[in-house]
mmCIF file of C-alpha atoms and ligand atoms in Angstrom:
data_model
loop_
_atom_site.group_PDB
_atom_site.id
_atom_site.type_symbol
_atom_site.label_atom_id
_atom_site.label_comp_id
_atom_site.label_asym_id
_atom_site.label_seq_id
_atom_site.Cartn_x
_atom_site.Cartn_y
_atom_site.Cartn_z
ATOM 1 C CA MET A 22 10.950 60.790 -67.684
ATOM 2 C CA LYS A 23 13.602 62.685 -65.875
ATOM 3 C CA SER A 24 16.630 63.191 -67.926
ATOM 4 C CA GLU A 25 20.142 64.808 -66.828
ATOM 5 C CA VAL A 26 19.976 68.550 -66.578
ATOM 6 C CA LYS A 27 22.548 71.107 -65.580
ATOM 7 C CA ASN A 28 20.352 73.869 -64.028
ATOM 8 C CA TYR A 29 17.162 74.020 -61.966
ATOM 9 C CA ASN A 30 14.496 75.001 -64.541
ATOM 10 C CA PRO A 31 13.313 78.631 -64.791
ATOM 11 C CA ILE A 32 9.891 77.871 -62.896
ATOM 12 C CA ALA A 33 11.961 76.183 -59.866
ATOM 13 C CA ARG A 34 14.505 79.020 -59.837
ATOM 14 C CA SER A 35 11.938 81.802 -59.821
ATOM 15 C CA VAL A 36 9.858 79.971 -57.204
ATOM 16 C CA HIS A 37 13.050 79.549 -55.008
ATOM 17 C CA TRP A 38 14.301 82.905 -55.118
ATOM 18 C CA ILE A 39 10.630 84.336 -54.527
ATOM 19 C CA SER A 40 10.220 82.058 -51.743
ATOM 20 C CA ALA A 41 13.521 83.061 -50.287
ATOM 21 C CA VAL A 42 12.704 86.826 -50.194
ATOM 22 C CA VAL A 43 9.241 86.168 -48.861
ATOM 23 C CA VAL A 44 10.339 83.960 -46.056
ATOM 24 C CA ILE A 45 13.023 86.464 -44.827
ATOM 25 C CA GLY A 46 10.288 89.385 -45.050
ATOM 26 C CA MET A 47 7.642 87.221 -43.077
ATOM 27 C CA PHE A 48 10.323 86.406 -40.503
ATOM 28 C CA ALA A 49 11.104 90.184 -39.894
ATOM 29 C CA VAL A 50 7.483 91.263 -40.131
ATOM 30 C CA GLY A 51 6.313 88.584 -37.921
ATOM 31 C CA LEU A 52 8.916 89.553 -34.858
ATOM 32 C CA TRP A 53 8.092 93.100 -35.574
ATOM 33 C CA MET A 54 4.181 92.914 -35.721
ATOM 34 C CA VAL A 55 3.845 90.980 -32.367
ATOM 35 C CA ASP A 56 4.977 94.030 -30.521
ATOM 36 C CA LEU A 57 2.850 96.695 -32.136
ATOM 37 C CA SER A 58 0.686 98.759 -29.815
ATOM 38 C CA TYR A 59 -3.021 98.939 -30.363
ATOM 39 C CA TYR A 60 -2.604 102.604 -31.365
ATOM 40 C CA SER A 61 -0.107 101.758 -34.190
ATOM 41 C CA GLU A 62 -1.378 102.335 -37.635
ATOM 42 C CA TRP A 63 -0.013 98.882 -38.467
ATOM 43 C CA TYR A 64 -1.794 97.011 -35.658
ATOM 44 C CA ARG A 65 -4.301 95.510 -37.937
ATOM 45 C CA THR A 66 -2.597 95.899 -41.536
ATOM 46 C CA ALA A 67 0.641 93.979 -40.651
ATOM 47 C CA PRO A 68 -1.127 90.796 -39.449
ATOM 48 C CA HIS A 69 -3.473 90.970 -42.431
ATOM 49 C CA TRP A 70 -0.620 91.179 -44.770
ATOM 50 C CA HIS A 71 1.464 88.477 -42.781
ATOM 51 C CA LYS A 72 -1.537 86.075 -43.037
ATOM 52 C CA SER A 73 -2.414 86.828 -46.541
ATOM 53 C CA ILE A 74 1.107 86.366 -47.876
ATOM 54 C CA GLY A 75 1.570 83.299 -45.765
ATOM 55 C CA ILE A 76 -1.542 81.746 -47.333
ATOM 56 C CA LEU A 77 -0.301 82.686 -50.772
ATOM 57 C CA LEU A 78 3.299 81.243 -49.866
ATOM 58 C CA ALA A 79 1.670 78.190 -48.950
ATOM 59 C CA GLY A 80 0.072 77.666 -52.056
ATOM 60 C CA LEU A 81 3.274 78.297 -54.003
ATOM 61 C CA THR A 82 5.057 75.969 -51.728
ATOM 62 C CA ILE A 83 2.513 73.068 -52.575
ATOM 63 C CA PHE A 84 2.920 73.909 -56.185
ATOM 64 C CA ARG A 85 6.713 74.084 -55.786
ATOM 65 C CA PHE A 86 6.597 70.510 -54.226
ATOM 66 C CA ILE A 87 4.665 69.202 -56.951
ATOM 67 C CA TRP A 88 6.752 70.768 -59.718
ATOM 68 C CA LYS A 89 9.956 69.356 -58.050
ATOM 69 C CA TYR A 90 8.808 65.934 -58.557
ATOM 70 C CA VAL A 91 7.316 66.065 -62.001
ATOM 71 C CA THR A 92 10.327 67.996 -63.397
ATOM 72 C CA ALA A 93 14.016 67.099 -63.402
ATOM 73 C CA SER A 94 16.569 68.718 -61.006
ATOM 74 C CA PRO A 95 20.291 68.870 -61.472
ATOM 75 C CA LYS A 96 22.370 66.643 -59.128
ATOM 76 C CA VAL A 97 23.572 67.953 -55.703
ATOM 77 C CA GLU A 98 27.427 68.450 -55.682
ATOM 78 C CA GLY A 99 29.895 67.777 -53.001
ATOM 79 C CA SER A 100 31.168 65.005 -50.791
ATOM 80 C CA ALA A 101 28.981 62.274 -49.604
ATOM 81 C CA ILE A 102 28.454 64.013 -46.424
ATOM 82 C CA GLU A 103 27.646 67.372 -48.051
ATOM 83 C CA LYS A 104 25.263 65.875 -50.406
ATOM 84 C CA ALA A 105 23.435 64.024 -47.532
ATOM 85 C CA GLY A 106 23.609 67.330 -45.391
ATOM 86 C CA ALA A 107 22.164 69.400 -48.087
ATOM 87 C CA LYS A 108 19.392 67.021 -48.954
ATOM 88 C CA LEU A 109 18.370 66.726 -45.329
ATOM 89 C CA VAL A 110 18.434 70.628 -44.762
ATOM 90 C CA HIS A 111 16.183 71.030 -47.928
ATOM 91 C CA LEU A 112 13.760 68.307 -46.612
ATOM 92 C CA ALA A 113 13.843 70.027 -43.165
ATOM 93 C CA MET A 114 13.245 73.440 -44.677
ATOM 94 C CA TYR A 115 10.175 72.219 -46.439
ATOM 95 C CA ILE A 116 8.983 70.497 -42.993
ATOM 96 C CA ALA A 117 9.650 73.729 -41.246
ATOM 97 C CA LEU A 118 7.364 75.648 -43.861
ATOM 98 C CA ALA A 119 4.555 73.260 -43.572
ATOM 99 C CA VAL A 120 4.747 73.509 -39.825
ATOM 100 C CA LEU A 121 4.637 77.422 -40.211
ATOM 101 C CA PHE A 122 1.535 77.232 -42.512
ATOM 102 C CA ILE A 123 -0.300 74.735 -40.098
ATOM 103 C CA SER A 124 0.416 76.521 -37.020
ATOM 104 C CA GLY A 125 -0.061 79.868 -38.560
ATOM 105 C CA TYR A 126 -3.543 78.700 -39.615
ATOM 106 C CA LEU A 127 -4.429 77.403 -36.064
ATOM 107 C CA ILE A 128 -3.106 80.640 -34.224
ATOM 108 C CA SER A 129 -5.513 82.802 -36.669
ATOM 109 C CA THR A 130 -8.672 80.639 -36.649
ATOM 110 C CA GLU A 131 -9.071 79.672 -33.110
ATOM 111 C CA ASP A 132 -11.926 82.087 -32.658
ATOM 112 C CA GLY A 133 -13.725 80.528 -35.686
ATOM 113 C CA ARG A 134 -13.063 83.351 -38.077
ATOM 114 C CA GLY A 135 -11.419 82.401 -41.478
ATOM 115 C CA ILE A 136 -8.206 84.077 -43.187
ATOM 116 C CA ASP A 137 -9.132 86.891 -45.300
ATOM 117 C CA VAL A 138 -6.469 86.948 -48.162
ATOM 118 C CA PHE A 139 -6.192 90.585 -49.389
ATOM 119 C CA ASN A 140 -10.038 90.942 -49.425
ATOM 120 C CA TRP A 141 -9.560 88.426 -52.227
ATOM 121 C CA PHE A 142 -10.966 85.247 -50.906
ATOM 122 C CA THR A 143 -11.199 83.628 -47.451
ATOM 123 C CA VAL A 144 -9.930 80.384 -46.093
ATOM 124 C CA PRO A 145 -12.617 79.104 -43.743
ATOM 125 C CA GLY A 146 -11.567 78.868 -40.211
ATOM 126 C CA ALA A 147 -11.987 75.399 -38.317
ATOM 127 C CA GLY A 148 -12.670 77.038 -34.754
ATOM 128 C CA ALA A 149 -10.827 75.692 -31.678
ATOM 129 C CA LEU A 150 -9.361 72.101 -32.317
ATOM 130 C CA PHE A 151 -7.733 71.672 -28.958
ATOM 131 C CA GLU A 152 -7.374 73.581 -25.864
ATOM 132 C CA ASN A 153 -5.027 76.650 -25.697
ATOM 133 C CA GLN A 154 -4.743 76.419 -29.367
ATOM 134 C CA ALA A 155 -3.556 79.788 -30.341
ATOM 135 C CA ASP A 156 -0.991 79.879 -27.542
ATOM 136 C CA THR A 157 0.403 76.511 -28.244
ATOM 137 C CA ALA A 158 0.489 76.878 -32.010
ATOM 138 C CA GLY A 159 1.949 80.420 -31.466
ATOM 139 C CA LEU A 160 4.961 78.867 -29.570
ATOM 140 C CA ILE A 161 5.244 76.324 -32.376
ATOM 141 C CA HIS A 162 5.192 78.960 -35.044
ATOM 142 C CA PHE A 163 7.816 81.211 -33.243
ATOM 143 C CA TYR A 164 10.290 78.203 -32.847
ATOM 144 C CA ALA A 165 9.520 76.930 -36.430
ATOM 145 C CA ALA A 166 10.241 80.410 -37.851
ATOM 146 C CA TRP A 167 13.509 80.584 -35.970
ATOM 147 C CA ALA A 168 14.544 77.006 -37.101
ATOM 148 C CA LEU A 169 13.699 77.809 -40.757
ATOM 149 C CA ILE A 170 15.663 81.133 -40.818
ATOM 150 C CA LEU A 171 18.762 79.273 -39.119
ATOM 151 C CA MET A 172 18.639 76.730 -41.755
ATOM 152 C CA ALA A 173 18.200 78.926 -44.429
ATOM 153 C CA GLY A 174 21.244 80.980 -43.039
ATOM 154 C CA ALA A 175 23.534 77.814 -42.912
ATOM 155 C CA HIS A 176 22.149 76.667 -46.581
ATOM 156 C CA ALA A 177 22.945 80.153 -48.115
ATOM 157 C CA LEU A 178 26.359 79.958 -46.452
ATOM 158 C CA ALA A 179 27.114 76.504 -47.747
ATOM 159 C CA ALA A 180 25.958 77.827 -51.251
ATOM 160 C CA LEU A 181 28.435 80.574 -50.983
ATOM 161 C CA LYS A 182 31.033 78.158 -49.939
ATOM 162 C CA HIS A 183 30.463 75.880 -52.962
ATOM 163 C CA HIS A 184 30.694 79.004 -55.310
ATOM 164 C CA PHE A 185 33.670 80.670 -53.871
ATOM 165 C CA ILE A 186 35.663 77.947 -52.343
ATOM 166 C CA ASN A 187 34.962 74.726 -54.266
ATOM 167 C CA LYS A 188 34.140 76.803 -57.316
ATOM 168 C CA ASP A 189 31.559 74.191 -58.406
ATOM 169 C CA ASN A 190 28.170 74.785 -60.055
ATOM 170 C CA THR A 191 25.853 74.621 -56.815
ATOM 171 C CA LEU A 192 25.010 78.437 -56.926
ATOM 172 C CA ARG A 193 24.948 78.736 -60.735
ATOM 173 C CA LYS A 194 22.440 76.050 -61.261
ATOM 174 C CA MET A 195 20.092 78.129 -59.097
ATOM 175 C CA ILE A 196 20.537 81.209 -61.398
ATOM 176 C CA GLY A 197 20.555 79.191 -64.577
ATOM 177 C CA ALA A 198 24.190 79.677 -65.485
ATOM 178 C CA SER A 199 25.738 76.201 -64.924
ATOM 179 C CA LYS A 200 28.948 75.717 -66.965
HETATM 180 C C1 HEM B 10 -0.205 80.504 -43.467
HETATM 181 C C2 HEM B 10 0.910 81.081 -43.197
HETATM 182 C C3 HEM B 10 1.045 81.870 -41.883
HETATM 183 C C4 HEM B 10 0.215 82.461 -41.069
HETATM 184 C C5 HEM B 10 -1.535 82.240 -41.202
HETATM 185 C C6 HEM B 10 0.890 83.141 -39.883
HETATM 186 C C7 HEM B 10 0.228 83.783 -38.967
HETATM 187 C C8 HEM B 10 0.884 84.439 -37.852
HETATM 188 C C9 HEM B 10 0.236 84.902 -36.678
HETATM 189 C C10 HEM B 10 -1.326 85.077 -36.488
HETATM 190 C C11 HEM B 10 1.277 85.467 -36.057
HETATM 191 C C12 HEM B 10 1.013 86.299 -34.664
HETATM 192 C C13 HEM B 10 1.257 85.366 -33.432
HETATM 193 C C14 HEM B 10 0.946 85.897 -32.146
HETATM 194 O O1 HEM B 10 0.158 86.957 -32.110
HETATM 195 O O2 HEM B 10 1.592 85.503 -31.112
HETATM 196 C C15 HEM B 10 2.454 85.101 -36.570
HETATM 197 C C16 HEM B 10 3.640 85.465 -35.940
HETATM 198 C C17 HEM B 10 4.790 85.155 -36.562
HETATM 199 N N1 HEM B 10 5.040 84.642 -37.885
HETATM 200 FE FE1 HEM B 10 3.569 83.907 -39.061
HETATM 201 N N2 HEM B 10 2.188 83.160 -40.331
HETATM 202 C C18 HEM B 10 2.287 82.369 -41.361
HETATM 203 C C19 HEM B 10 3.532 82.126 -41.974
HETATM 204 C C20 HEM B 10 4.936 82.466 -41.493
HETATM 205 C C21 HEM B 10 5.994 82.408 -42.048
HETATM 206 C C22 HEM B 10 6.113 81.595 -43.465
HETATM 207 C C23 HEM B 10 7.162 82.879 -41.416
HETATM 208 C C24 HEM B 10 8.519 82.784 -41.805
HETATM 209 C C25 HEM B 10 9.487 82.619 -41.112
HETATM 210 C C26 HEM B 10 6.229 83.379 -40.237
HETATM 211 C C27 HEM B 10 6.992 84.012 -39.299
HETATM 212 C C28 HEM B 10 6.420 84.542 -38.134
HETATM 213 C C29 HEM B 10 7.189 85.032 -36.994
HETATM 214 C C30 HEM B 10 8.693 85.154 -36.651
HETATM 215 C C31 HEM B 10 6.076 85.505 -35.986
HETATM 216 C C32 HEM B 10 6.328 86.323 -34.610
HETATM 217 C C33 HEM B 10 6.417 85.035 -33.607
HETATM 218 C C34 HEM B 10 6.522 85.698 -32.170
HETATM 219 O O3 HEM B 10 7.183 86.395 -31.875
HETATM 220 O O4 HEM B 10 5.816 85.063 -31.303
HETATM 221 N N3 HEM B 10 4.890 83.062 -40.307
HETATM 222 N N4 HEM B 10 2.086 84.451 -37.681
HETATM 223 C C1 HEM B 11 14.565 81.386 -46.683
HETATM 224 C C2 HEM B 11 15.246 81.172 -47.673
HETATM 225 C C3 HEM B 11 15.569 79.822 -48.362
HETATM 226 C C4 HEM B 11 14.997 78.634 -48.429
HETATM 227 C C5 HEM B 11 13.611 78.196 -47.665
HETATM 228 C C6 HEM B 11 15.460 77.931 -49.514
HETATM 229 C C7 HEM B 11 15.059 76.531 -49.710
HETATM 230 C C8 HEM B 11 15.814 75.749 -50.592
HETATM 231 C C9 HEM B 11 15.398 74.185 -51.164
HETATM 232 C C10 HEM B 11 14.265 73.591 -50.513
HETATM 233 C C11 HEM B 11 16.186 73.816 -52.011
HETATM 234 C C12 HEM B 11 16.111 72.534 -52.805
HETATM 235 C C13 HEM B 11 15.763 72.551 -54.186
HETATM 236 C C14 HEM B 11 14.234 72.780 -54.368
HETATM 237 O O1 HEM B 11 13.499 72.015 -53.683
HETATM 238 O O2 HEM B 11 13.978 73.704 -55.167
HETATM 239 C C15 HEM B 11 17.194 74.884 -52.180
HETATM 240 C C16 HEM B 11 18.229 74.878 -53.124
HETATM 241 C C17 HEM B 11 19.049 75.783 -53.398
HETATM 242 N N1 HEM B 11 19.216 76.975 -52.614
HETATM 243 FE FE1 HEM B 11 18.090 77.850 -51.120
HETATM 244 N N2 HEM B 11 16.656 78.378 -49.945
HETATM 245 C C18 HEM B 11 16.600 79.817 -49.299
HETATM 246 C C19 HEM B 11 17.617 80.656 -49.591
HETATM 247 C C20 HEM B 11 18.714 80.532 -50.327
HETATM 248 C C21 HEM B 11 19.749 81.443 -50.428
HETATM 249 C C22 HEM B 11 19.850 82.939 -49.691
HETATM 250 C C23 HEM B 11 20.876 81.055 -51.381
HETATM 251 C C24 HEM B 11 21.885 81.574 -51.850
HETATM 252 C C25 HEM B 11 22.949 82.286 -51.285
HETATM 253 C C26 HEM B 11 20.219 79.772 -51.698
HETATM 254 C C27 HEM B 11 20.751 78.978 -52.695
HETATM 255 C C28 HEM B 11 20.523 77.870 -53.020
HETATM 256 C C29 HEM B 11 21.115 76.762 -53.996
HETATM 257 C C30 HEM B 11 22.316 77.139 -54.597
HETATM 258 C C31 HEM B 11 20.190 75.603 -54.202
HETATM 259 C C32 HEM B 11 20.772 74.429 -55.031
HETATM 260 C C33 HEM B 11 21.504 73.583 -54.074
HETATM 261 C C34 HEM B 11 21.756 72.125 -54.788
HETATM 262 O O3 HEM B 11 21.016 71.646 -55.720
HETATM 263 O O4 HEM B 11 23.030 71.759 -54.725
HETATM 264 N N3 HEM B 11 18.906 79.529 -51.049
HETATM 265 N N4 HEM B 11 16.881 76.080 -51.440
#
């Protein structure tokens, strides 16, 4: 049963901070790699890494979601509006991540090929499921990536505002130092 806790547990914290770094990296690499020329040494490597890390992040995010529901989380702090806003943005970030994983998969597998994760295992491709699949999914992927990064930016600013202005435990509980 869930009991009152002051901090996010160490696994939830580690997964949160690993995901944050990976998401920011994936965003930067994504924007950079689509403009690479065929003659760049990164032309094949960068998408291979982007897709491989994306699949691993998808696995980590599924684990994270389950973990969140089987373990206790500390209460969100702030006014009623802030609490509702924070929960809405947390949920919306999970949804944006899911949209990124699905659209990323659809861009990569239209031609029937699977996604080779670091030459370690291959996620099978489903081929073309609808017309213009890679283009449509690519557009969705692009907007979902921007939506996620903008929400994460607002989310980070809110965390800093709670820490430095309200001086509450919001940020501390994500580093395990709640008072
Ligand atoms: C399963 C996970 C993922 C897969 C398979 C995947 C796959 C891809 C592919 C194939 C492209 C190239 C699209 C094109 O050529 O137009 C791309 C672009 C991109 N990806 Fe991902 N991706 C994944 C997750 C993510 C995540 C988590 C982010 C984080 C924000 C992200 C951000 C981007 C960005 C910003 C672009 C550039 C979009 C553009 O400028 O058109 N991707 N991704
Ligand atoms: C791409 C980056 C990020 C994503 C996708 C993200 C996502 C999330 C999500 C979904 C939660 C809800 C708790 C959970 O489900 O584990 C959360 C909580 C939290 N995040 Fe982030 N986050 C990101 C970056 C950041 C950054 C840069 C900061 C700090 C400056 C931060 C600070 C926090 C704090 C303090 C909480 C706890 C909020 C509370 O319970 O009141 N996050 N984050």
